[in-house]
């Protein structure tokens, strides 16, 4: 379908919606060239500057504007794809944003067998196999990945992570922008909270700063071409269009008689119709081209059930997130089998065998590496955090927690001096914003010894 034909269909749909008494605030699309042509035919104008960009068009029959929204989920995937394809780009401060840091992070995490509190893996690195998966893109350009890269650069001072300022800044800005443009929960905190008129100055300044940052990105070559004029410009144009439309749209929504108290930006996402289509396909045995009768009965069954549940393997995220317990030994067991002592067949065996000597030598080996010790300390804090909720004895809680948890003043978490466990607590202090638990020295020693024992046996 051409852009002109699609624009005429959108106008007809807007007219029919107005006749039914519906107020249409926006039209959401993904980043294909046909959709950009459609918006241009309707009256939008996509330029290289924020001020000159026009992201709204007049309603065919009503006296109000309809705003263009380009799905943030698609723009996030395109941002990840652009960085992976180009390899490196440059921001306005001449800081290099490079894809190599993601490869280095995955390499060091695979070598150690542990992750620095992130979900990045080789699956995220080889995104071409799953380029339509939003979850992989969101976990790649996430604040946890930025924390890990920044920690390996500033604290551990590894050579392969030098000059990571530009990459960390790019990840944080894109992650923050995606959180604001994808808010779902009315009681969420931080950047995931809904847009409210009381905090308009804060989120509007963040959105405009993010738009200016994206428009200033350049290619890392001899031409230094602005990325907004490059072939990989779609994610920049899409994010900036959505930012300007959201700011202008909230002006109309937060004023008047029926003013909105807050705005959840996830309502403008394409996920809703994608989940609907996924359920329709599932009703027909995963038939992606149902006839009229199949569509009719699929819709009827979905309406009678009064629910829409998409497949777990769908490209977009479902509405409800299922929480699972990570550590298995917190689950209560109805039937616990007693410990059975295995009788020794031969009492005249020597006191120690070569295998036991080898085991003892491994267990008495020097401590773990700096990278691994920081992760084990972080895991110790998580285990203590879970145990403290289930314990009622205050003495047991004090034994599990470090005494620095109670002596912290003025919320200065980064300035705490851990003389006894300083090498291992660096990463926990680096990412702590006040919600993490600091385990005691004995808890860390147990976790460290358990890790040695696990590695020797496995």
GROMACS .gro file of C-alpha atoms in nm:
model
  458
    1UNK     CA    1   0.000   0.000   0.000
    2UNK     CA    2   0.129   0.348  -0.088
    3UNK     CA    3   0.152   0.634   0.157
    4UNK     CA    4  -0.121   0.836  -0.020
    5UNK     CA    5  -0.369   0.550  -0.008
    6UNK     CA    6  -0.290   0.485   0.358
    7UNK     CA    7  -0.341   0.855   0.439
    8UNK     CA    8  -0.687   0.847   0.277
    9UNK     CA    9  -0.782   0.541   0.480
   10UNK     CA   10  -0.669   0.712   0.802
   11UNK     CA   11  -0.878   1.019   0.715
   12UNK     CA   12  -1.184   0.799   0.654
   13UNK     CA   13  -1.125   0.624   0.985
   14UNK     CA   14  -1.100   0.959   1.166
   15UNK     CA   15  -1.426   1.076   1.009
   16UNK     CA   16  -1.607   0.756   1.111
   17UNK     CA   17  -1.465   0.780   1.464
   18UNK     CA   18  -1.590   1.140   1.494
   19UNK     CA   19  -1.938   1.037   1.376
   20UNK     CA   20  -1.941   0.774   1.652
   21UNK     CA   21  -1.855   1.042   1.909
   22UNK     CA   22  -1.490   0.945   1.964
   23UNK     CA   23  -1.210   1.193   2.020
   24UNK     CA   24  -0.890   1.066   1.853
   25UNK     CA   25  -0.575   1.214   2.005
   26UNK     CA   26  -0.308   1.029   1.810
   27UNK     CA   27  -0.226   0.784   1.534
   28UNK     CA   28   0.044   0.526   1.619
   29UNK     CA   29   0.264   0.359   1.358
   30UNK     CA   30   0.601   0.188   1.332
   31UNK     CA   31   0.905   0.316   1.146
   32UNK     CA   32   0.847   0.202   0.787
   33UNK     CA   33   0.893   0.451   0.503
   34UNK     CA   34   0.526   0.414   0.403
   35UNK     CA   35   0.416   0.543   0.744
   36UNK     CA   36   0.644   0.847   0.719
   37UNK     CA   37   0.499   0.918   0.374
   38UNK     CA   38   0.148   0.881   0.518
   39UNK     CA   39   0.215   1.134   0.796
   40UNK     CA   40   0.370   1.375   0.543
   41UNK     CA   41   0.058   1.348   0.325
   42UNK     CA   42  -0.157   1.426   0.626
   43UNK     CA   43   0.039   1.743   0.707
   44UNK     CA   44   0.338   1.644   0.921
   45UNK     CA   45   0.690   1.761   0.845
   46UNK     CA   46   1.005   1.573   0.951
   47UNK     CA   47   1.320   1.787   0.960
   48UNK     CA   48   1.661   1.781   1.128
   49UNK     CA   49   1.572   2.029   1.406
   50UNK     CA   50   1.327   2.001   1.693
   51UNK     CA   51   1.165   2.344   1.650
   52UNK     CA   52   1.090   2.313   1.277
   53UNK     CA   53   0.945   1.962   1.305
   54UNK     CA   54   0.564   1.939   1.267
   55UNK     CA   55   0.418   1.627   1.430
   56UNK     CA   56   0.044   1.702   1.416
   57UNK     CA   57  -0.225   1.743   1.151
   58UNK     CA   58  -0.577   1.882   1.141
   59UNK     CA   59  -0.873   1.648   1.184
   60UNK     CA   60  -1.071   1.621   0.857
   61UNK     CA   61  -1.405   1.724   1.012
   62UNK     CA   62  -1.338   1.837   1.371
   63UNK     CA   63  -1.167   2.144   1.510
   64UNK     CA   64  -0.868   1.981   1.681
   65UNK     CA   65  -0.531   1.831   1.596
   66UNK     CA   66  -0.433   1.465   1.574
   67UNK     CA   67  -0.075   1.384   1.675
   68UNK     CA   68   0.169   1.139   1.515
   69UNK     CA   69   0.321   0.875   1.746
   70UNK     CA   70   0.595   0.639   1.631
   71UNK     CA   71   0.596   0.332   1.855
   72UNK     CA   72   0.877   0.366   2.116
   73UNK     CA   73   0.925  -0.013   2.123
   74UNK     CA   74   1.011  -0.015   1.752
   75UNK     CA   75   1.235   0.291   1.793
   76UNK     CA   76   1.424   0.118   2.076
   77UNK     CA   77   1.492  -0.184   1.854
   78UNK     CA   78   1.603   0.045   1.570
   79UNK     CA   79   1.841   0.230   1.805
   80UNK     CA   80   2.002  -0.100   1.907
   81UNK     CA   81   2.018  -0.213   1.542
   82UNK     CA   82   2.175   0.115   1.428
   83UNK     CA   83   2.452   0.098   1.689
   84UNK     CA   84   2.518  -0.268   1.614
   85UNK     CA   85   2.530  -0.205   1.238
   86UNK     CA   86   2.744   0.110   1.243
   87UNK     CA   87   2.974  -0.016   1.519
   88UNK     CA   88   3.035   0.331   1.665
   89UNK     CA   89   2.885   0.679   1.660
   90UNK     CA   90   2.984   1.014   1.812
   91UNK     CA   91   2.782   1.246   2.036
   92UNK     CA   92   2.789   1.624   2.064
   93UNK     CA   93   3.085   1.616   2.308
   94UNK     CA   94   3.294   1.400   2.069
   95UNK     CA   95   3.257   1.098   2.298
   96UNK     CA   96   3.255   0.768   2.108
   97UNK     CA   97   2.960   0.532   2.147
   98UNK     CA   98   3.086   0.188   2.051
   99UNK     CA   99   2.931  -0.158   2.023
  100UNK     CA  100   3.261  -0.323   2.122
  101UNK     CA  101   3.194  -0.252   2.489
  102UNK     CA  102   2.888  -0.478   2.477
  103UNK     CA  103   3.101  -0.756   2.329
  104UNK     CA  104   3.367  -0.705   2.597
  105UNK     CA  105   3.104  -0.714   2.871
  106UNK     CA  106   2.959  -1.039   2.740
  107UNK     CA  107   3.309  -1.191   2.710
  108UNK     CA  108   3.415  -1.116   3.066
  109UNK     CA  109   3.080  -1.232   3.208
  110UNK     CA  110   3.096  -1.560   3.017
  111UNK     CA  111   3.455  -1.622   3.130
  112UNK     CA  112   3.371  -1.566   3.497
  113UNK     CA  113   3.035  -1.744   3.478
  114UNK     CA  114   2.858  -1.458   3.656
  115UNK     CA  115   2.685  -1.134   3.554
  116UNK     CA  116   2.719  -0.787   3.703
  117UNK     CA  117   2.350  -0.754   3.796
  118UNK     CA  118   2.231  -0.743   3.433
  119UNK     CA  119   2.067  -0.981   3.186
  120UNK     CA  120   2.302  -0.922   2.891
  121UNK     CA  121   2.417  -1.242   2.718
  122UNK     CA  122   2.533  -1.371   2.383
  123UNK     CA  123   2.167  -1.385   2.276
  124UNK     CA  124   2.149  -1.008   2.313
  125UNK     CA  125   2.476  -0.971   2.126
  126UNK     CA  126   2.355  -1.178   1.830
  127UNK     CA  127   2.034  -0.980   1.799
  128UNK     CA  128   1.992  -1.044   1.426
  129UNK     CA  129   1.840  -1.380   1.515
  130UNK     CA  130   1.576  -1.205   1.731
  131UNK     CA  131   1.563  -0.850   1.597
  132UNK     CA  132   1.186  -0.821   1.656
  133UNK     CA  133   1.208  -0.907   2.027
  134UNK     CA  134   1.150  -0.590   2.231
  135UNK     CA  135   1.267  -0.747   2.556
  136UNK     CA  136   1.617  -0.815   2.422
  137UNK     CA  137   1.651  -0.456   2.300
  138UNK     CA  138   1.529  -0.316   2.635
  139UNK     CA  139   1.773  -0.537   2.829
  140UNK     CA  140   2.060  -0.433   2.600
  141UNK     CA  141   2.007  -0.057   2.631
  142UNK     CA  142   1.932  -0.067   3.005
  143UNK     CA  143   2.071   0.115   3.306
  144UNK     CA  144   2.202  -0.214   3.452
  145UNK     CA  145   2.427  -0.264   3.147
  146UNK     CA  146   2.542   0.099   3.178
  147UNK     CA  147   2.624   0.041   3.548
  148UNK     CA  148   2.828  -0.270   3.465
  149UNK     CA  149   3.029  -0.096   3.189
  150UNK     CA  150   3.091   0.210   3.404
  151UNK     CA  151   3.199  -0.005   3.701
  152UNK     CA  152   3.447  -0.203   3.491
  153UNK     CA  153   3.590   0.124   3.358
  154UNK     CA  154   3.606   0.344   3.668
  155UNK     CA  155   3.646   0.097   3.955
  156UNK     CA  156   3.826  -0.202   3.803
  157UNK     CA  157   4.002   0.012   3.537
  158UNK     CA  158   4.011  -0.258   3.271
  159UNK     CA  159   4.177  -0.157   2.943
  160UNK     CA  160   3.900  -0.288   2.718
  161UNK     CA  161   3.646  -0.063   2.894
  162UNK     CA  162   3.838   0.263   2.872
  163UNK     CA  163   3.667   0.573   2.729
  164UNK     CA  164   3.320   0.437   2.800
  165UNK     CA  165   3.169   0.775   2.896
  166UNK     CA  166   2.990   0.822   2.563
  167UNK     CA  167   2.847   0.469   2.555
  168UNK     CA  168   2.723   0.488   2.914
  169UNK     CA  169   2.561   0.827   2.850
  170UNK     CA  170   2.389   0.701   2.534
  171UNK     CA  171   2.252   0.393   2.713
  172UNK     CA  172   2.122   0.594   3.007
  173UNK     CA  173   1.951   0.857   2.790
  174UNK     CA  174   1.781   0.599   2.564
  175UNK     CA  175   1.679   0.386   2.864
  176UNK     CA  176   1.537   0.687   3.049
  177UNK     CA  177   1.355   0.805   2.736
  178UNK     CA  178   1.202   0.461   2.677
  179UNK     CA  179   1.083   0.444   3.040
  180UNK     CA  180   0.907   0.782   3.011
  181UNK     CA  181   0.746   0.697   2.676
  182UNK     CA  182   0.639   0.350   2.795
  183UNK     CA  183   0.491   0.417   3.141
  184UNK     CA  184   0.227   0.160   3.241
  185UNK     CA  185   0.163   0.176   3.615
  186UNK     CA  186  -0.014   0.476   3.779
  187UNK     CA  187   0.179   0.423   4.104
  188UNK     CA  188   0.522   0.360   3.949
  189UNK     CA  189   0.826   0.552   4.070
  190UNK     CA  190   1.121   0.716   3.899
  191UNK     CA  191   1.115   0.760   3.523
  192UNK     CA  192   0.845   0.494   3.486
  193UNK     CA  193   0.582   0.704   3.663
  194UNK     CA  194   0.298   0.853   3.456
  195UNK     CA  195   0.311   1.206   3.319
  196UNK     CA  196   0.140   1.445   3.560
  197UNK     CA  197   0.074   1.821   3.525
  198UNK     CA  198   0.236   1.883   3.866
  199UNK     CA  199   0.573   1.751   3.746
  200UNK     CA  200   0.548   1.886   3.392
  201UNK     CA  201   0.861   2.101   3.414
  202UNK     CA  202   1.072   1.800   3.512
  203UNK     CA  203   0.968   1.546   3.248
  204UNK     CA  204   0.933   1.806   2.973
  205UNK     CA  205   1.291   1.922   3.029
  206UNK     CA  206   1.415   1.560   3.022
  207UNK     CA  207   1.228   1.487   2.699
  208UNK     CA  208   1.354   1.800   2.522
  209UNK     CA  209   1.713   1.737   2.635
  210UNK     CA  210   1.689   1.378   2.505
  211UNK     CA  211   1.560   1.505   2.168
  212UNK     CA  212   1.848   1.753   2.134
  213UNK     CA  213   2.098   1.482   2.227
  214UNK     CA  214   1.965   1.240   1.965
  215UNK     CA  215   1.962   1.507   1.693
  216UNK     CA  216   2.329   1.586   1.766
  217UNK     CA  217   2.458   1.230   1.708
  218UNK     CA  218   2.705   1.186   1.420
  219UNK     CA  219   2.868   0.899   1.235
  220UNK     CA  220   3.217   0.796   1.345
  221UNK     CA  221   3.401   0.838   1.015
  222UNK     CA  222   3.575   1.105   0.808
  223UNK     CA  223   3.245   1.269   0.702
  224UNK     CA  224   3.102   1.322   1.055
  225UNK     CA  225   2.756   1.315   0.899
  226UNK     CA  226   2.460   1.389   1.124
  227UNK     CA  227   2.288   1.062   1.202
  228UNK     CA  228   1.949   1.224   1.147
  229UNK     CA  229   2.040   1.258   0.777
  230UNK     CA  230   2.192   0.908   0.755
  231UNK     CA  231   2.025   0.592   0.630
  232UNK     CA  232   1.991   0.478   0.994
  233UNK     CA  233   1.802   0.793   1.098
  234UNK     CA  234   1.464   0.630   1.166
  235UNK     CA  235   1.505   0.584   1.542
  236UNK     CA  236   1.611   0.947   1.590
  237UNK     CA  237   1.325   1.087   1.384
  238UNK     CA  238   1.083   0.849   1.552
  239UNK     CA  239   1.188   0.931   1.909
  240UNK     CA  240   1.191   1.308   1.844
  241UNK     CA  241   0.848   1.292   1.675
  242UNK     CA  242   0.703   1.101   1.970
  243UNK     CA  243   0.862   1.343   2.218
  244UNK     CA  244   0.719   1.652   2.051
  245UNK     CA  245   0.378   1.491   2.001
  246UNK     CA  246   0.364   1.382   2.365
  247UNK     CA  247   0.453   1.728   2.497
  248UNK     CA  248   0.201   1.903   2.271
  249UNK     CA  249  -0.068   1.641   2.332
  250UNK     CA  250  -0.046   1.668   2.710
  251UNK     CA  251  -0.111   2.042   2.681
  252UNK     CA  252  -0.455   1.960   2.540
  253UNK     CA  253  -0.516   1.666   2.772
  254UNK     CA  254  -0.431   1.845   3.097
  255UNK     CA  255  -0.656   2.147   3.023
  256UNK     CA  256  -1.029   2.195   2.972
  257UNK     CA  257  -1.335   2.061   3.153
  258UNK     CA  258  -1.254   1.691   3.125
  259UNK     CA  259  -0.883   1.727   3.200
  260UNK     CA  260  -0.670   1.416   3.258
  261UNK     CA  261  -0.516   1.373   3.602
  262UNK     CA  262  -0.222   1.180   3.456
  263UNK     CA  263  -0.116   1.013   3.132
  264UNK     CA  264   0.018   0.660   3.084
  265UNK     CA  265   0.222   0.674   2.765
  266UNK     CA  266   0.198   0.297   2.715
  267UNK     CA  267  -0.159   0.356   2.594
  268UNK     CA  268  -0.014   0.488   2.267
  269UNK     CA  269   0.187   0.171   2.206
  270UNK     CA  270   0.121  -0.075   1.926
  271UNK     CA  271   0.144  -0.364   2.172
  272UNK     CA  272  -0.234  -0.368   2.224
  273UNK     CA  273  -0.324  -0.446   1.864
  274UNK     CA  274  -0.025  -0.684   1.831
  275UNK     CA  275  -0.148  -0.882   2.132
  276UNK     CA  276  -0.498  -0.887   1.984
  277UNK     CA  277  -0.372  -1.021   1.650
  278UNK     CA  278  -0.158  -1.277   1.832
  279UNK     CA  279  -0.466  -1.409   2.015
  280UNK     CA  280  -0.668  -1.424   1.692
  281UNK     CA  281  -0.393  -1.627   1.527
  282UNK     CA  282  -0.375  -1.859   1.827
  283UNK     CA  283  -0.748  -1.936   1.809
  284UNK     CA  284  -0.711  -2.072   1.457
  285UNK     CA  285  -0.416  -2.297   1.532
  286UNK     CA  286  -0.165  -2.019   1.463
  287UNK     CA  287  -0.323  -1.932   1.130
  288UNK     CA  288  -0.189  -1.594   1.017
  289UNK     CA  289  -0.449  -1.559   0.741
  290UNK     CA  290  -0.794  -1.648   0.885
  291UNK     CA  291  -1.109  -1.626   0.677
  292UNK     CA  292  -1.420  -1.432   0.781
  293UNK     CA  293  -1.582  -1.721   0.967
  294UNK     CA  294  -1.264  -1.803   1.163
  295UNK     CA  295  -1.218  -1.438   1.257
  296UNK     CA  296  -1.582  -1.414   1.369
  297UNK     CA  297  -1.562  -1.715   1.602
  298UNK     CA  298  -1.218  -1.615   1.732
  299UNK     CA  299  -1.350  -1.270   1.829
  300UNK     CA  300  -1.661  -1.421   1.987
  301UNK     CA  301  -1.460  -1.664   2.197
  302UNK     CA  302  -1.226  -1.388   2.313
  303UNK     CA  303  -1.517  -1.161   2.406
  304UNK     CA  304  -1.692  -1.439   2.600
  305UNK     CA  305  -1.376  -1.520   2.793
  306UNK     CA  306  -1.329  -1.146   2.859
  307UNK     CA  307  -0.952  -1.174   2.851
  308UNK     CA  308  -0.661  -1.135   2.614
  309UNK     CA  309  -0.359  -1.348   2.690
  310UNK     CA  310  -0.080  -1.351   2.438
  311UNK     CA  311   0.180  -1.617   2.384
  312UNK     CA  312   0.496  -1.611   2.594
  313UNK     CA  313   0.698  -1.617   2.272
  314UNK     CA  314   0.534  -1.303   2.131
  315UNK     CA  315   0.756  -1.013   2.023
  316UNK     CA  316   0.593  -0.763   2.259
  317UNK     CA  317   0.557  -0.785   2.635
  318UNK     CA  318   0.231  -0.889   2.799
  319UNK     CA  319   0.035  -0.658   3.029
  320UNK     CA  320   0.098  -0.852   3.351
  321UNK     CA  321   0.447  -0.943   3.458
  322UNK     CA  322   0.479  -1.274   3.641
  323UNK     CA  323   0.716  -1.266   3.937
  324UNK     CA  324   0.906  -1.576   4.030
  325UNK     CA  325   1.133  -1.649   4.320
  326UNK     CA  326   1.490  -1.676   4.207
  327UNK     CA  327   1.633  -1.873   4.498
  328UNK     CA  328   1.461  -2.214   4.522
  329UNK     CA  329   1.520  -2.292   4.888
  330UNK     CA  330   1.271  -2.029   5.004
  331UNK     CA  331   0.979  -2.241   4.880
  332UNK     CA  332   0.803  -2.429   5.158
  333UNK     CA  333   0.795  -2.807   5.118
  334UNK     CA  334   0.503  -3.014   5.245
  335UNK     CA  335   0.699  -3.337   5.279
  336UNK     CA  336   1.059  -3.322   5.383
  337UNK     CA  337   1.254  -3.645   5.361
  338UNK     CA  338   1.484  -3.706   5.661
  339UNK     CA  339   1.856  -3.722   5.602
  340UNK     CA  340   1.971  -4.078   5.553
  341UNK     CA  341   2.317  -4.169   5.671
  342UNK     CA  342   2.501  -4.393   5.428
  343UNK     CA  343   2.680  -4.671   5.617
  344UNK     CA  344   3.046  -4.719   5.543
  345UNK     CA  345   3.120  -5.053   5.385
  346UNK     CA  346   3.486  -5.070   5.477
  347UNK     CA  347   3.606  -4.923   5.804
  348UNK     CA  348   3.972  -4.996   5.729
  349UNK     CA  349   3.998  -4.731   5.455
  350UNK     CA  350   4.279  -4.478   5.483
  351UNK     CA  351   4.192  -4.149   5.644
  352UNK     CA  352   4.231  -3.950   5.321
  353UNK     CA  353   4.237  -4.036   4.953
  354UNK     CA  354   4.409  -3.850   4.667
  355UNK     CA  355   4.069  -3.714   4.559
  356UNK     CA  356   4.007  -3.573   4.907
  357UNK     CA  357   4.352  -3.418   4.914
  358UNK     CA  358   4.285  -3.253   4.578
  359UNK     CA  359   3.949  -3.127   4.707
  360UNK     CA  360   4.108  -2.978   5.018
  361UNK     CA  361   4.379  -2.813   4.811
  362UNK     CA  362   4.115  -2.646   4.593
  363UNK     CA  363   3.914  -2.531   4.892
  364UNK     CA  364   4.224  -2.389   5.063
  365UNK     CA  365   4.330  -2.204   4.747
  366UNK     CA  366   4.358  -1.824   4.752
  367UNK     CA  367   4.048  -1.606   4.733
  368UNK     CA  368   3.837  -1.534   4.428
  369UNK     CA  369   3.912  -1.268   4.167
  370UNK     CA  370   3.806  -0.907   4.214
  371UNK     CA  371   3.531  -0.940   3.953
  372UNK     CA  372   3.386  -1.255   4.110
  373UNK     CA  373   3.415  -1.131   4.468
  374UNK     CA  374   3.213  -0.820   4.386
  375UNK     CA  375   2.937  -1.031   4.233
  376UNK     CA  376   2.935  -1.275   4.525
  377UNK     CA  377   2.904  -0.984   4.768
  378UNK     CA  378   2.612  -0.850   4.564
  379UNK     CA  379   2.445  -1.194   4.570
  380UNK     CA  380   2.505  -1.213   4.945
  381UNK     CA  381   2.317  -0.888   4.988
  382UNK     CA  382   2.025  -1.024   4.786
  383UNK     CA  383   2.010  -1.343   4.997
  384UNK     CA  384   2.017  -1.136   5.317
  385UNK     CA  385   1.744  -0.911   5.174
  386UNK     CA  386   1.520  -1.216   5.123
  387UNK     CA  387   1.604  -1.376   5.458
  388UNK     CA  388   1.543  -1.063   5.664
  389UNK     CA  389   1.181  -1.054   5.545
  390UNK     CA  390   1.120  -1.409   5.674
  391UNK     CA  391   1.302  -1.383   6.008
  392UNK     CA  392   1.135  -1.254   6.325
  393UNK     CA  393   1.440  -1.267   6.551
  394UNK     CA  394   1.608  -0.927   6.571
  395UNK     CA  395   1.936  -1.082   6.685
  396UNK     CA  396   1.948  -1.305   6.377
  397UNK     CA  397   1.882  -1.005   6.155
  398UNK     CA  398   2.167  -0.810   6.313
  399UNK     CA  399   2.401  -1.103   6.259
  400UNK     CA  400   2.314  -1.123   5.890
  401UNK     CA  401   2.343  -0.751   5.824
  402UNK     CA  402   2.655  -0.541   5.843
  403UNK     CA  403   2.653  -0.279   6.114
  404UNK     CA  404   2.694  -0.013   5.847
  405UNK     CA  405   2.326  -0.064   5.749
  406UNK     CA  406   2.209   0.097   6.071
  407UNK     CA  407   2.487   0.354   6.110
  408UNK     CA  408   2.438   0.514   5.769
  409UNK     CA  409   2.360   0.883   5.798
  410UNK     CA  410   2.245   1.144   5.549
  411UNK     CA  411   2.188   0.868   5.288
  412UNK     CA  412   2.552   0.900   5.178
  413UNK     CA  413   2.580   0.545   5.046
  414UNK     CA  414   2.883   0.606   4.822
  415UNK     CA  415   3.103   0.750   5.099
  416UNK     CA  416   3.084   0.451   5.335
  417UNK     CA  417   3.416   0.308   5.445
  418UNK     CA  418   3.419  -0.073   5.452
  419UNK     CA  419   3.769  -0.145   5.576
  420UNK     CA  420   3.711  -0.518   5.627
  421UNK     CA  421   3.531  -0.605   5.302
  422UNK     CA  422   3.629  -0.312   5.079
  423UNK     CA  423   3.745  -0.510   4.773
  424UNK     CA  424   3.424  -0.711   4.753
  425UNK     CA  425   3.174  -0.435   4.832
  426UNK     CA  426   3.279  -0.195   4.555
  427UNK     CA  427   3.013  -0.293   4.302
  428UNK     CA  428   2.733  -0.304   4.561
  429UNK     CA  429   2.818   0.048   4.676
  430UNK     CA  430   2.853   0.159   4.313
  431UNK     CA  431   2.495   0.063   4.220
  432UNK     CA  432   2.332   0.122   4.559
  433UNK     CA  433   2.074   0.397   4.577
  434UNK     CA  434   1.961   0.311   4.927
  435UNK     CA  435   1.760  -0.006   4.871
  436UNK     CA  436   2.033  -0.271   4.883
  437UNK     CA  437   2.127  -0.462   5.196
  438UNK     CA  438   2.492  -0.479   5.306
  439UNK     CA  439   2.567  -0.833   5.432
  440UNK     CA  440   2.796  -0.908   5.720
  441UNK     CA  441   3.145  -1.047   5.679
  442UNK     CA  442   3.039  -1.394   5.791
  443UNK     CA  443   2.760  -1.413   5.530
  444UNK     CA  444   3.004  -1.317   5.255
  445UNK     CA  445   3.256  -1.577   5.374
  446UNK     CA  446   2.989  -1.848   5.360
  447UNK     CA  447   2.883  -1.752   5.008
  448UNK     CA  448   3.245  -1.735   4.892
  449UNK     CA  449   3.324  -2.079   5.036
  450UNK     CA  450   3.003  -2.224   4.890
  451UNK     CA  451   3.104  -2.096   4.547
  452UNK     CA  452   3.446  -2.264   4.579
  453UNK     CA  453   3.281  -2.590   4.687
  454UNK     CA  454   3.034  -2.571   4.398
  455UNK     CA  455   3.310  -2.518   4.142
  456UNK     CA  456   3.521  -2.804   4.280
  457UNK     CA  457   3.230  -3.049   4.264
  458UNK     CA  458   3.103  -2.934   3.925
   0.00000   0.00000   0.00000
